[in-house]
Short mmCIF file of C-alpha atoms and ligand atoms in Angstrom, two decimals:
data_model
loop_
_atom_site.label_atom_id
_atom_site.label_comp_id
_atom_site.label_asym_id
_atom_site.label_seq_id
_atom_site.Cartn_x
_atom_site.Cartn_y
_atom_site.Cartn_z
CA UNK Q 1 13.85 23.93 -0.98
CA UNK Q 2 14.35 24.98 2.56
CA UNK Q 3 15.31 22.16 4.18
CA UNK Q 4 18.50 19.95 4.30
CA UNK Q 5 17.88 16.04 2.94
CA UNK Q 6 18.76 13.44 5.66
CA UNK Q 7 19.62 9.99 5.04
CA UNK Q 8 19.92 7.07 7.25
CA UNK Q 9 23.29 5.55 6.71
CA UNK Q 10 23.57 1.95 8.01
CA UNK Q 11 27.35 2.15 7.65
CA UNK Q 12 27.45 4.66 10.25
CA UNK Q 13 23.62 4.11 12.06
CA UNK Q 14 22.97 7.81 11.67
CA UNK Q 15 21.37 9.94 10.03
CA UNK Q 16 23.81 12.06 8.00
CA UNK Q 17 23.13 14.83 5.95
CA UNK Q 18 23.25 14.18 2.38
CA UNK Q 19 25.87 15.77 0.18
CA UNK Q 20 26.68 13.65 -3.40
CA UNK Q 21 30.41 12.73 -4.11
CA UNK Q 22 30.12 14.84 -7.56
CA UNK Q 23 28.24 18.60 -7.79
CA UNK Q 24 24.64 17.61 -8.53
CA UNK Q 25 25.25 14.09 -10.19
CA UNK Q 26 24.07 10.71 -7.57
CA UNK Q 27 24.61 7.73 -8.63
CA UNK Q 28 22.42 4.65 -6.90
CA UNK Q 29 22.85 1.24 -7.67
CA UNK Q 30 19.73 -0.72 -5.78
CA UNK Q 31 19.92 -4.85 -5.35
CA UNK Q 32 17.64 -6.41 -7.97
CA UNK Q 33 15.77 -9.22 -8.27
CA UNK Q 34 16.75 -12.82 -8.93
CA UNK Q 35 14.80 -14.08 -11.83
CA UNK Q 36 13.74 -16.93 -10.72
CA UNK Q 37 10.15 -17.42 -9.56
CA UNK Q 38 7.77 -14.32 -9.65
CA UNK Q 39 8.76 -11.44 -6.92
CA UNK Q 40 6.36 -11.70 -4.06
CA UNK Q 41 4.91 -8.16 -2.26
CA UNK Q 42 7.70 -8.26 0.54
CA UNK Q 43 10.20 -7.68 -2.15
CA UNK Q 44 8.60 -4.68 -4.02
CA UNK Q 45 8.15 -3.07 0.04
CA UNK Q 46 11.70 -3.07 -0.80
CA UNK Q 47 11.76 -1.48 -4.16
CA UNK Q 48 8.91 0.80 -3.55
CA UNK Q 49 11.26 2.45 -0.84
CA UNK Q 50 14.19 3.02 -3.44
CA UNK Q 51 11.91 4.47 -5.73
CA UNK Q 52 10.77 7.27 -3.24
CA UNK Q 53 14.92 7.35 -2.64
CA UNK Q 54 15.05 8.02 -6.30
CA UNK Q 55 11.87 10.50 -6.42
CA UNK Q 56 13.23 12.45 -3.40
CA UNK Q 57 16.39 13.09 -4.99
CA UNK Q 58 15.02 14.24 -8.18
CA UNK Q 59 12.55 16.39 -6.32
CA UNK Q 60 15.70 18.13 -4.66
CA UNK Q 61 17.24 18.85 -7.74
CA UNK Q 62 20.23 16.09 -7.95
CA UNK Q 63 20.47 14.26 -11.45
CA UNK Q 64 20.17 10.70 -10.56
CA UNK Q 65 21.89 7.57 -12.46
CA UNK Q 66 20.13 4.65 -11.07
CA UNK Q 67 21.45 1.15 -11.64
CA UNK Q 68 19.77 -2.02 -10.87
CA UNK Q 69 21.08 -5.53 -11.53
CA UNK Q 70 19.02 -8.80 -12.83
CA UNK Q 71 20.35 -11.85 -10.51
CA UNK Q 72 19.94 -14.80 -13.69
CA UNK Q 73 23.10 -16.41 -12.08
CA UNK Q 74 24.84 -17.39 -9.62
CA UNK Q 75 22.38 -17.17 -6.44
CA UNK Q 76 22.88 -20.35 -4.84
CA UNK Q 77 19.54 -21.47 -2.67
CA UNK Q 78 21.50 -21.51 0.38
CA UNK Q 79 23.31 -18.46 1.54
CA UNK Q 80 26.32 -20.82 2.65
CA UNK Q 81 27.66 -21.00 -1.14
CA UNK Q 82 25.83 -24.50 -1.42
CA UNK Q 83 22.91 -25.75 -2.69
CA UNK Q 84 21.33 -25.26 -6.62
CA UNK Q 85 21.30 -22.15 -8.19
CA UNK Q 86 18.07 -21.18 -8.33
CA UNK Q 87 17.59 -20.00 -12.19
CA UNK Q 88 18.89 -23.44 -13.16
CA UNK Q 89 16.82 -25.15 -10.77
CA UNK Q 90 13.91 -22.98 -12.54
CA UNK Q 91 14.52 -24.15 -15.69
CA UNK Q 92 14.77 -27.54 -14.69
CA UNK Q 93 11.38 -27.08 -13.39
CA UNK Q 94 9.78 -25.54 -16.14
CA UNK Q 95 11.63 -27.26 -18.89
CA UNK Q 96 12.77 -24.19 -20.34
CA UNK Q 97 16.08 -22.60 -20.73
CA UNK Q 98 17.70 -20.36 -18.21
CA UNK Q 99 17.55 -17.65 -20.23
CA UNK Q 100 13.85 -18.24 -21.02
CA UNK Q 101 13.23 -18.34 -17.49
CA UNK Q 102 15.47 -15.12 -16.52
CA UNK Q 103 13.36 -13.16 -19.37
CA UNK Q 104 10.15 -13.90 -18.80
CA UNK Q 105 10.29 -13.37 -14.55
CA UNK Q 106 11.90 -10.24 -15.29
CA UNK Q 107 8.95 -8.87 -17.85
CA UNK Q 108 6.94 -9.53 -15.18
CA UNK Q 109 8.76 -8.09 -12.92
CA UNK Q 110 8.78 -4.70 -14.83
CA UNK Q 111 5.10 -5.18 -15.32
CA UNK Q 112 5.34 -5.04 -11.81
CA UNK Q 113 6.85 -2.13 -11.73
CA UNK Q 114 4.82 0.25 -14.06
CA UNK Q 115 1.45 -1.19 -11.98
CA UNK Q 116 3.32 0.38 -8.69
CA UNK Q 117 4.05 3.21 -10.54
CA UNK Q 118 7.92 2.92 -9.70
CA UNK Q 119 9.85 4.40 -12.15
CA UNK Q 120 12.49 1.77 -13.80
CA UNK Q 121 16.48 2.37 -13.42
CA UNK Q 122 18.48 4.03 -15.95
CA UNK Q 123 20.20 0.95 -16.31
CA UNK Q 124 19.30 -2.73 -16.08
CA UNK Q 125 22.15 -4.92 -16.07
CA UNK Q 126 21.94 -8.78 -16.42
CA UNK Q 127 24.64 -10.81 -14.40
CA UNK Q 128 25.42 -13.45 -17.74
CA UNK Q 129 26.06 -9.99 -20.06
CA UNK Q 130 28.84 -9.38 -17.17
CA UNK Q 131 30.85 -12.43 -16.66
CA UNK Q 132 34.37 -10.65 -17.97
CA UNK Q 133 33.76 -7.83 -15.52
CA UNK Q 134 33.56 -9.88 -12.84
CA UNK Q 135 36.28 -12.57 -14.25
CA UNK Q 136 38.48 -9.55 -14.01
CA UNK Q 137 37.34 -8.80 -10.88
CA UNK Q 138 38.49 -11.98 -9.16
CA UNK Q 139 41.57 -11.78 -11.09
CA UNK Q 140 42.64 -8.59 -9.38
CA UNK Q 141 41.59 -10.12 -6.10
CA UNK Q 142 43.89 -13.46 -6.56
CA UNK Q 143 46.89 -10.99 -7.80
CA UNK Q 144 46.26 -9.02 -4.60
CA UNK Q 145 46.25 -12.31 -2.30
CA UNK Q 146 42.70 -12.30 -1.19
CA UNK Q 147 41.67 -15.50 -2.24
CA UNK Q 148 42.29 -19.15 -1.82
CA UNK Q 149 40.90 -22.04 -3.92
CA UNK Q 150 39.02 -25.28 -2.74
CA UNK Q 151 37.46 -28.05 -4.69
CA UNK Q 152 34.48 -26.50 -5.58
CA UNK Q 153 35.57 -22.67 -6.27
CA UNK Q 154 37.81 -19.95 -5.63
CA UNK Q 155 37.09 -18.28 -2.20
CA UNK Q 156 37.20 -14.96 -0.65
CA UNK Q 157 39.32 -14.93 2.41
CA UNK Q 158 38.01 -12.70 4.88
CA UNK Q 159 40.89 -12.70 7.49
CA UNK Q 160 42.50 -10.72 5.48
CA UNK Q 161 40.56 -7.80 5.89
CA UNK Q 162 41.16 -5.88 9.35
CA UNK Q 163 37.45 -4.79 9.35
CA UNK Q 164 35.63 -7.48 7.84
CA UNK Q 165 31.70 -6.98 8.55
CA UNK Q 166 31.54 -3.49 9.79
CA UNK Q 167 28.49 -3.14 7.99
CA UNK Q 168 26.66 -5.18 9.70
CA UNK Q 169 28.61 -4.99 13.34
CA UNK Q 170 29.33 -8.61 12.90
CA UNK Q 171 31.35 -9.71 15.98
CA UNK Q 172 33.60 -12.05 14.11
CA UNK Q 173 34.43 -13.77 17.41
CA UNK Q 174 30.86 -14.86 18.14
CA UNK Q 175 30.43 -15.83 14.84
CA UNK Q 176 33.61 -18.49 15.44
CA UNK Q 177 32.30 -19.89 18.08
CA UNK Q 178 28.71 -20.47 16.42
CA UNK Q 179 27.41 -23.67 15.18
CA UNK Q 180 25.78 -23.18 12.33
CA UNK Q 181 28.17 -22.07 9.40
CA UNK Q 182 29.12 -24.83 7.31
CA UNK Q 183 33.18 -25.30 7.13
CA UNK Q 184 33.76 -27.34 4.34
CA UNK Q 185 36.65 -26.40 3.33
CA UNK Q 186 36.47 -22.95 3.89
CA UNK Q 187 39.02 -21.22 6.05
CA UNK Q 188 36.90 -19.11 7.60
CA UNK Q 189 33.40 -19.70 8.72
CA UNK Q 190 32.47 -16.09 6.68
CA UNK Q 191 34.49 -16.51 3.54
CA UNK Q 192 32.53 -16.75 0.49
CA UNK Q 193 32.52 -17.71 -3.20
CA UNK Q 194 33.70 -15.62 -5.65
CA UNK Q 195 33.71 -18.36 -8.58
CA UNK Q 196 32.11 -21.66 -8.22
CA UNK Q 197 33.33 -24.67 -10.09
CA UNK Q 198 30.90 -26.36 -12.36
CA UNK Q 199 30.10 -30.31 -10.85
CA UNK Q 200 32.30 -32.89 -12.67
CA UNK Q 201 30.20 -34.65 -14.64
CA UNK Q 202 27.83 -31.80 -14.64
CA UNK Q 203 26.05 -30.26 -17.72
CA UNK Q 204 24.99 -26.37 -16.34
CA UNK Q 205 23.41 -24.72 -18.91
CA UNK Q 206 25.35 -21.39 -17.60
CA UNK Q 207 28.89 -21.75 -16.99
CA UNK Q 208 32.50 -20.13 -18.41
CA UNK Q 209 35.56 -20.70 -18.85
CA UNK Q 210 37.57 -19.53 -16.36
CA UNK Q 211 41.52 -20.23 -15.38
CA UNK Q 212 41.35 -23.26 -17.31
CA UNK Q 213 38.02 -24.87 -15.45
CA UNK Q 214 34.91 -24.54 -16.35
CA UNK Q 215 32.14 -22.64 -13.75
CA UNK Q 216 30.10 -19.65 -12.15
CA UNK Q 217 30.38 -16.50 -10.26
CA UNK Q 218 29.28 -16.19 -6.84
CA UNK Q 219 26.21 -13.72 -6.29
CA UNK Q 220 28.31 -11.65 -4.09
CA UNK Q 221 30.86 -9.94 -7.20
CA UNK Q 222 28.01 -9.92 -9.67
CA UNK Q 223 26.95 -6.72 -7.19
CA UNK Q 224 30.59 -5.14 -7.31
CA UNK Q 225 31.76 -6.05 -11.06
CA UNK Q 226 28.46 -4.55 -12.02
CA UNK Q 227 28.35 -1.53 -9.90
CA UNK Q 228 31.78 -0.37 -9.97
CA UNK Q 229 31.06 -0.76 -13.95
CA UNK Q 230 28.62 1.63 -14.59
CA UNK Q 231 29.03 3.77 -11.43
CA UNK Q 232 32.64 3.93 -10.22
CA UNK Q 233 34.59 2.57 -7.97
CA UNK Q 234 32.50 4.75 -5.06
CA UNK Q 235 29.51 6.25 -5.70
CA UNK Q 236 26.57 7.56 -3.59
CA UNK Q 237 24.12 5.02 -2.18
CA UNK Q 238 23.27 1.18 -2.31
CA UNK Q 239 20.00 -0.18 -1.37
CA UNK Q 240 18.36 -3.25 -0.84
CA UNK Q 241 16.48 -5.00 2.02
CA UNK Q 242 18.28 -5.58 5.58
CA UNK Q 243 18.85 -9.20 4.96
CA UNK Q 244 21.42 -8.17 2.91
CA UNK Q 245 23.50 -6.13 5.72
CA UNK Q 246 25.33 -9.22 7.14
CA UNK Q 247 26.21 -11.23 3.80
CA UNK Q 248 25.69 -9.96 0.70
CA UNK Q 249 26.33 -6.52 1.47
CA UNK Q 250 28.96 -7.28 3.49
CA UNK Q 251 30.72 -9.09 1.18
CA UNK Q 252 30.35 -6.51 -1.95
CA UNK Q 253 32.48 -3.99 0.48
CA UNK Q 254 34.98 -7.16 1.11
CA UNK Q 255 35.33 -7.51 -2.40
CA UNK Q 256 35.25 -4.15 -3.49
CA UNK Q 257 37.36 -2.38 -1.14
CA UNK Q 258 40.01 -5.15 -1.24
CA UNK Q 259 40.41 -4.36 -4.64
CA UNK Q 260 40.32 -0.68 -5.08
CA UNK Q 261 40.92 0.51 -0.84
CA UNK Q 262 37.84 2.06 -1.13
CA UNK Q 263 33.95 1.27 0.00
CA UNK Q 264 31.50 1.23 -2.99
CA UNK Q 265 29.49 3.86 -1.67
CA UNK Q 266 29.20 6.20 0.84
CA UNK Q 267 25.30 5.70 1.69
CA UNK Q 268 24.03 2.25 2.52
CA UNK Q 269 20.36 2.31 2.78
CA UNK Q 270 18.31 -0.59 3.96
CA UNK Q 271 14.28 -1.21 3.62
CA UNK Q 272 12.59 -2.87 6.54
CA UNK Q 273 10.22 -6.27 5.84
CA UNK Q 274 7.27 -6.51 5.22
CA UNK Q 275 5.95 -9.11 8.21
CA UNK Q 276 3.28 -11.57 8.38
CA UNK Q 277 2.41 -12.59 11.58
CA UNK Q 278 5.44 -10.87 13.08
CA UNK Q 279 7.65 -12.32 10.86
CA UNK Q 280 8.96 -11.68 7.20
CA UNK Q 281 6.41 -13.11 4.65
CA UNK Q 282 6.89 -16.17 3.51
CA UNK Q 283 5.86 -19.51 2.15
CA UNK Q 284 5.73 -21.20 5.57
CA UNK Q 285 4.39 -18.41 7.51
CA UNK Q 286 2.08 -16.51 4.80
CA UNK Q 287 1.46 -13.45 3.61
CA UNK Q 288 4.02 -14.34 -0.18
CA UNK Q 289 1.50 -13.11 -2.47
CA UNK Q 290 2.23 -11.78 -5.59
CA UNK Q 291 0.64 -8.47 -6.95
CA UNK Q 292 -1.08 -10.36 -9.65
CA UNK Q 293 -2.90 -12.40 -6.62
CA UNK Q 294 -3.95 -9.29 -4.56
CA UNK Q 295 -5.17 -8.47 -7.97
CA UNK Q 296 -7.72 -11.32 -8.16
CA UNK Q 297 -8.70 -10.56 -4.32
CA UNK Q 298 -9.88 -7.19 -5.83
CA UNK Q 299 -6.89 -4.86 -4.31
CA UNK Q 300 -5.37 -2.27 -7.01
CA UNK Q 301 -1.70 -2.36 -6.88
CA UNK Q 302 -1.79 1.59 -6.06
CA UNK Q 303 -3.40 0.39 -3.26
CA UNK Q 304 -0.40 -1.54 -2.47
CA UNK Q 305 1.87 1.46 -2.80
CA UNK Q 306 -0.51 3.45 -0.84
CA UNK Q 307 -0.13 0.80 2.01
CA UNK Q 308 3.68 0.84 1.95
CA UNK Q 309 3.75 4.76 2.38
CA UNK Q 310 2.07 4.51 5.31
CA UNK Q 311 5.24 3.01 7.38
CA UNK Q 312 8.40 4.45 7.65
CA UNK Q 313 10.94 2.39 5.09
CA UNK Q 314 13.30 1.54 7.72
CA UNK Q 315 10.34 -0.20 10.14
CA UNK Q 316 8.63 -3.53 9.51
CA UNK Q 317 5.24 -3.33 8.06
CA UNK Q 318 2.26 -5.98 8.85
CA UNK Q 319 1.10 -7.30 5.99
CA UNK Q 320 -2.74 -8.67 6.20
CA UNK Q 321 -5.73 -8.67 3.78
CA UNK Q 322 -7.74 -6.67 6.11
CA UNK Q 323 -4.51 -4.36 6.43
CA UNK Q 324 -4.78 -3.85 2.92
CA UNK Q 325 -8.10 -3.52 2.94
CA UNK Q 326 -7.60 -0.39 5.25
CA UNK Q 327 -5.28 1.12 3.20
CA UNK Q 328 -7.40 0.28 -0.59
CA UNK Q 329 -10.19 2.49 1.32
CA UNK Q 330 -8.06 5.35 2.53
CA UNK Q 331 -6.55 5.81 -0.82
CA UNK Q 332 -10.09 5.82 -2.30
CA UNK Q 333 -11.45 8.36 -0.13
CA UNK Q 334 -8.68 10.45 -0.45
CA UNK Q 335 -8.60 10.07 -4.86
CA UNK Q 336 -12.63 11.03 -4.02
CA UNK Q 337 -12.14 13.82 -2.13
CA UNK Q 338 -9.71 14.87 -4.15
CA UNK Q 339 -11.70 14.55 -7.08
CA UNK Q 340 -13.86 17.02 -5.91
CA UNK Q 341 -11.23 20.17 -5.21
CA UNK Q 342 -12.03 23.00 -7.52
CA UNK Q 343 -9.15 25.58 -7.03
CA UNK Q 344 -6.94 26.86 -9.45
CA UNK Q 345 -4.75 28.93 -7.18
CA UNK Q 346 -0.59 28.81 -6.81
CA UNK Q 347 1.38 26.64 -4.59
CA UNK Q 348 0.17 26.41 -0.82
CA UNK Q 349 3.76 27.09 0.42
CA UNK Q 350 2.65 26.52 4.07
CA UNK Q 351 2.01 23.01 3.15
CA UNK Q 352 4.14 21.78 0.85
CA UNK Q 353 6.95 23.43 3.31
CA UNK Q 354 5.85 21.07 5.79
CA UNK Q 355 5.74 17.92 3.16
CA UNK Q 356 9.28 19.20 2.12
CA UNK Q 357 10.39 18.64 5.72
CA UNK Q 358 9.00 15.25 6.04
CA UNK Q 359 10.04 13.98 2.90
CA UNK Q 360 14.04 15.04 3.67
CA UNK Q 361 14.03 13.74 6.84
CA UNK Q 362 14.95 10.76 5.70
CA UNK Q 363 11.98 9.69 3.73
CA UNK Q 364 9.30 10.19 6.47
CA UNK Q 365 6.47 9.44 4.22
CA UNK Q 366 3.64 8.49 6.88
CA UNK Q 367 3.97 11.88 8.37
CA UNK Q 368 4.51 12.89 4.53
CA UNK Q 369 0.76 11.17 3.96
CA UNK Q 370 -1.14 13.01 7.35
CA UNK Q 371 0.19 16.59 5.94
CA UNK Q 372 -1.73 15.39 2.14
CA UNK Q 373 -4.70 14.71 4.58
CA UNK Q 374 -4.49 17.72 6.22
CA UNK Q 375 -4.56 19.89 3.01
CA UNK Q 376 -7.19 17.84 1.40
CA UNK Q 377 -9.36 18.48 4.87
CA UNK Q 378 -8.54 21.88 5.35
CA UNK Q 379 -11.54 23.99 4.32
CA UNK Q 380 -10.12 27.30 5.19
CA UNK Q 381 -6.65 26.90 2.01
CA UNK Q 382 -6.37 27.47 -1.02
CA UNK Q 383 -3.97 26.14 -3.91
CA UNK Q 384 -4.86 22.59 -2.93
CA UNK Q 385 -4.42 21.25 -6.01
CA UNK Q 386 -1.56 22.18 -7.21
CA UNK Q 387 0.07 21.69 -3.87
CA UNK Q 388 -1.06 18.01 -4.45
CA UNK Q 389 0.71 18.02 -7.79
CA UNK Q 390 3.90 18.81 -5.98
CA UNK Q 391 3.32 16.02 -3.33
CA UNK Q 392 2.58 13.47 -5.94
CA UNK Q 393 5.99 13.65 -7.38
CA UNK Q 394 7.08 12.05 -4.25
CA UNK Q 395 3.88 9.75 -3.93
CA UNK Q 396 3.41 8.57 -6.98
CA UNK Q 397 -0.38 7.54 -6.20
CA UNK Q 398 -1.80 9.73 -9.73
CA UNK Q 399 -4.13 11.69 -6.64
CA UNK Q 400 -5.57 13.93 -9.81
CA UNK Q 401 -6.17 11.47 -12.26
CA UNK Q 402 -9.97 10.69 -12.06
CA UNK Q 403 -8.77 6.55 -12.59
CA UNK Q 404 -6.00 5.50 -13.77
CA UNK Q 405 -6.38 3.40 -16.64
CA UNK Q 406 -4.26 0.62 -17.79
CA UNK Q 407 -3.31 0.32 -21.30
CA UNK Q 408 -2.49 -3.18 -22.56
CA UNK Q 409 0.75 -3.54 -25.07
CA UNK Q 410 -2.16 -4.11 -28.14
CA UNK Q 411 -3.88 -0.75 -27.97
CA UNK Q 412 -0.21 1.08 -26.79
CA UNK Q 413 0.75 -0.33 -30.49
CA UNK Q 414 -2.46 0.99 -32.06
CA UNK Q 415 -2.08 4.62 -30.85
CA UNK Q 416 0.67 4.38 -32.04
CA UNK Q 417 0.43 3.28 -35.64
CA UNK Q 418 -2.76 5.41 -35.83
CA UNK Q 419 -0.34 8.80 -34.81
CA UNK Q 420 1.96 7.52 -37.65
CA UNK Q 421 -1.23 6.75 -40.40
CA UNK Q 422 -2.70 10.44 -38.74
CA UNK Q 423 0.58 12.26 -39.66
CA UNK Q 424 0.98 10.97 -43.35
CA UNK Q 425 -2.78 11.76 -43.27
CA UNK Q 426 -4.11 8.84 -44.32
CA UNK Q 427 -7.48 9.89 -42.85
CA UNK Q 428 -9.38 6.73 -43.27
CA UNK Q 429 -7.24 4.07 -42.09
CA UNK Q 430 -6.43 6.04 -39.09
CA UNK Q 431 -10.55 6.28 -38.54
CA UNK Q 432 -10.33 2.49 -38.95
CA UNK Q 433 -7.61 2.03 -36.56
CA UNK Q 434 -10.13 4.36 -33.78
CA UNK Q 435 -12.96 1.65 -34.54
CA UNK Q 436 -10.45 -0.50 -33.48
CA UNK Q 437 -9.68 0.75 -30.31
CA UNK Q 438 -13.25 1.68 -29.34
CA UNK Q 439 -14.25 -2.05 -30.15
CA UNK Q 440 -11.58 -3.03 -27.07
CA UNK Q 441 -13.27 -0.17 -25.00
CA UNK Q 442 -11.41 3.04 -25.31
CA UNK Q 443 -12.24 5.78 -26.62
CA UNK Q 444 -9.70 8.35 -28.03
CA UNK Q 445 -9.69 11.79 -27.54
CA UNK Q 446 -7.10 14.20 -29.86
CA UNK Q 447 -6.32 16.54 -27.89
CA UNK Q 448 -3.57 19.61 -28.13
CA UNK Q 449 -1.72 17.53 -25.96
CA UNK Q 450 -1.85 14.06 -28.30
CA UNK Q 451 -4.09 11.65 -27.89
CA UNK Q 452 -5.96 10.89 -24.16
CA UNK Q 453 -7.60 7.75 -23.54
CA UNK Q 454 -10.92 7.35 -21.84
CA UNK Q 455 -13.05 4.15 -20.92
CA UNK Q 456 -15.84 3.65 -23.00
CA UNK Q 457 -18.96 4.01 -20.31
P1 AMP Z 1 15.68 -11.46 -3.86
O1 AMP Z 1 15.03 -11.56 -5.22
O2 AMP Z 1 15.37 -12.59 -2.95
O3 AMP Z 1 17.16 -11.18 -3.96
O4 AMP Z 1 15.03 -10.19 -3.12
C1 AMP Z 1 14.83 -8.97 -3.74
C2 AMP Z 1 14.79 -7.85 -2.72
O5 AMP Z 1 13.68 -7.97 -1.83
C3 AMP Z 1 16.02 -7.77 -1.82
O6 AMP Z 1 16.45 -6.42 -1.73
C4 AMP Z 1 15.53 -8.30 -0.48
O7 AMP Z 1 16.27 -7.72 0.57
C5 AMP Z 1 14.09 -7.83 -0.48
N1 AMP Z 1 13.17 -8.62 0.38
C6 AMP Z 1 13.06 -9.96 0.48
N2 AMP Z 1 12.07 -10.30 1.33
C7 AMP Z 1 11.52 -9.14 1.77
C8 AMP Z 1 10.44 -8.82 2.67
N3 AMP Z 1 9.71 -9.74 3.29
N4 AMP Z 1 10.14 -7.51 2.86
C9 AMP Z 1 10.84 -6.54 2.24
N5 AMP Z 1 11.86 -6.79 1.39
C10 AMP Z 1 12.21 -8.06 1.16
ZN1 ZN Z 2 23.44 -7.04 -4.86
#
């Protein structure tokens, strides 16, 4: 690899060149969702982009530990620490359990993720299955002065940081003199909650004991408890989407470098929105679809991938069917053309030179995509395919697979009980097992490689 990998840091609004904090190790811990309601296409924009983070890295050699947390408590529906927590509110709705609710949105959501083709974190960690972290957490913070209770939690007080917000560039000042940040009995119009007290008279479903009261952490230290857990009191980079650069991200360096002097990671990186209209999608304005809807409309959800690698992560991206529809045809033509390469040859290093350049300038994958098009048009190279290979570590999009095809959980389970029956050589149930398959429309082929699926024409 020839050239240097860039990042975008918004900590510093550059772009810095990347060097991890130990040898070849890089550690990323990337905002997950809250498992409340299914995640809409504006909010895998946002994991697509730390996927291609991850895939970049791997591609220039570094060994990457990714972490990503599961919000199931805690996130309040109004970023001024009031309001219901949405899980809760879930389960209310659904007459189910909060736990119920948390599982099954996140299955989905990892559905979600193998349609994308985004490869899952090394580690998922649930905010319930880390309430003693983050109890000990606060605990350190109250020892250290930081906080200040109220009647309805224990509160992070940000004047006593000298650089509160540098994130984000908040102007503190401005923010005082502002309207709209509910008081209460906050100090500070941006303090936050780092433990919320459970309602007297109040049955939550999820709450703890905690200095003698019963109650909740804020959203805010489930981030740091969690991180600084399984990565270290710094490590590399933190991602998410850039609503979280004035509040929540703000307030995990608060919280973490109050209580250990240093800031949680060197690299903050930030996806853009996807827009509708102008503006980021949502239920009033449009555009909240989930991938299971696009589904229905006929759009594949590499298609959606496809669509997100053709802006640059850190501008906004108009969402619209016809968009969409754009981008499902591009990717078609280009998996057709593709389709029809015969060359066997090594590496074009010309080209995937160029792709190298693109993809380390700080993930510029729409120049990334026009050098793909460019090999796949250019009549006068050779090594095309195999170049493409390379480039589809980064893309993800399966360019050489003729379709990709999608496996349910049943026949997964019947390959694999027919491997077992295969390799104790019971002959004929394993035959019976192929019937099987074939009667749900695959066909298997044993090949050197294990079994390969195809579609029954
Ligand atoms: P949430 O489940 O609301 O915490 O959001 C999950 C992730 O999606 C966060 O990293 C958000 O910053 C991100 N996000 C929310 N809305 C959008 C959007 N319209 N476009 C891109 N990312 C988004
Ligand atoms: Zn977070």
């Amino acid at each position: 690899m020839k050239s240097k990998l860039k990042l975008y840091n918004t900590l510093t609004r550059k772009k810095q060149e990347f060097k991890p904090l130990h040898d070849k190790k890089v550690g990323i811990y990337s905002c997950g969702p809250t498992v409340y309601w299914y995640q809409h296409i504006g909010n895998l924009r946002t994991y697509i982009f730390s996927d291609i983070l991850k895939r970049v890295l791997t591609y220039n050699g570094y060994k990457v530990k990714h972490v990503m947390n599961v919000t199931d408590v805690g996130h309040l529906t109004s970023d001024a620490d009031e309001g219901e927590d949405k899980v809760e509110k879930a389960a209310k709705r659904e007459h189910k359990n909060a736990s119920e609710i948390a599982n099954f949105y996140w299955k989905i959501f990892k559905q979600d993720f193998e349609k994308l083709n985004i490869i899952e974190p090394n580690i998922w960690c649930k905010a319930t299955e880390h309430i003693k972290e983050m109890q000990e957490l606060i605990k350190k913070l109250i020892d250290k002065g930081y906080t200040y209770e109220t009647s309805d939690g224990i509160y992070f007080d940000t004047s006593k940081l000298k650089d509160y917000g540098k994130l984000a560039r908040l102007r503190i000042e401005k923010l005082k003199a502002g309207k709209r940040v509910a008081m209460k009995e906050k100090r500070n119009k941006t303090d936050f909650v780092l433990w919320k007290f459970s309602k007297l008279g109040e049955k939550r479903q999820q709450e703890w004991n905690f200095l003698g009261r019963k109650g909740f952490p804020g959203w805010h230290i489930e981030c740091s408890a969690m991180s600084m857990k399984y990565l270290g009191e710094q490590f590399d980079i933190h991602t998410g989407g850039t609503d979280h650069i004035p509040v929540h991200h703000t307030n995990e360096i608060a919280q973490s470098e109050a209580a250990t002097g240093k800031i949680p990671a060197k690299f903050w990186m930030h996806g853009a929105f996807l827009t509708f209209k102008g503006e980021k999608v949502s239920k009033s304005k449009g555009g909240l679809y989930t991938l299971a809807e696009l589904e229905k409309k006929g759009f594949s959800s590499l298609a959606y991938r496809y669509f997100c690698l053709t802006a640059h992560y850190r501008s906004q991206l108009e969402f619209s069917l016809e968009n969409l529809k754009n981008a499902q045809n591009s990717y078609e033509r280009l998996k057709n053309i593709i389709a029809e390469i015969k060359d066997d040859k090594k590496i074009n290093k010309n080209y995937l030179e160029k792709f190298e350049k693109a993809i380390n300038n700080d993930l510029d994958m729409p120049f990334a995509i026009s050098i793909l098009w460019e090999l796949v048009r250019d009549k006068n190279v050779e090594g095309k395919l195999r170049t493409i290979k390379e480039m589809d570590k980064i893309f993800g999009l399966y360019l050489l697979e003729k379709e990709k095809i999608k496996v349910s959980t049943e026949i997964k389970k019947l390959i694999g009980k027919r491997e077992k029956l295969r390799k104790e050589k019971k002959w004929k149930e394993a035959d019976e097992i192929r019937e099987k398959i074939k009667s749900l429309g695959f066909y298997i082929n044993d090949t050197k490689e294990g079994p390969k699926l195809e579609r029954l024409k």
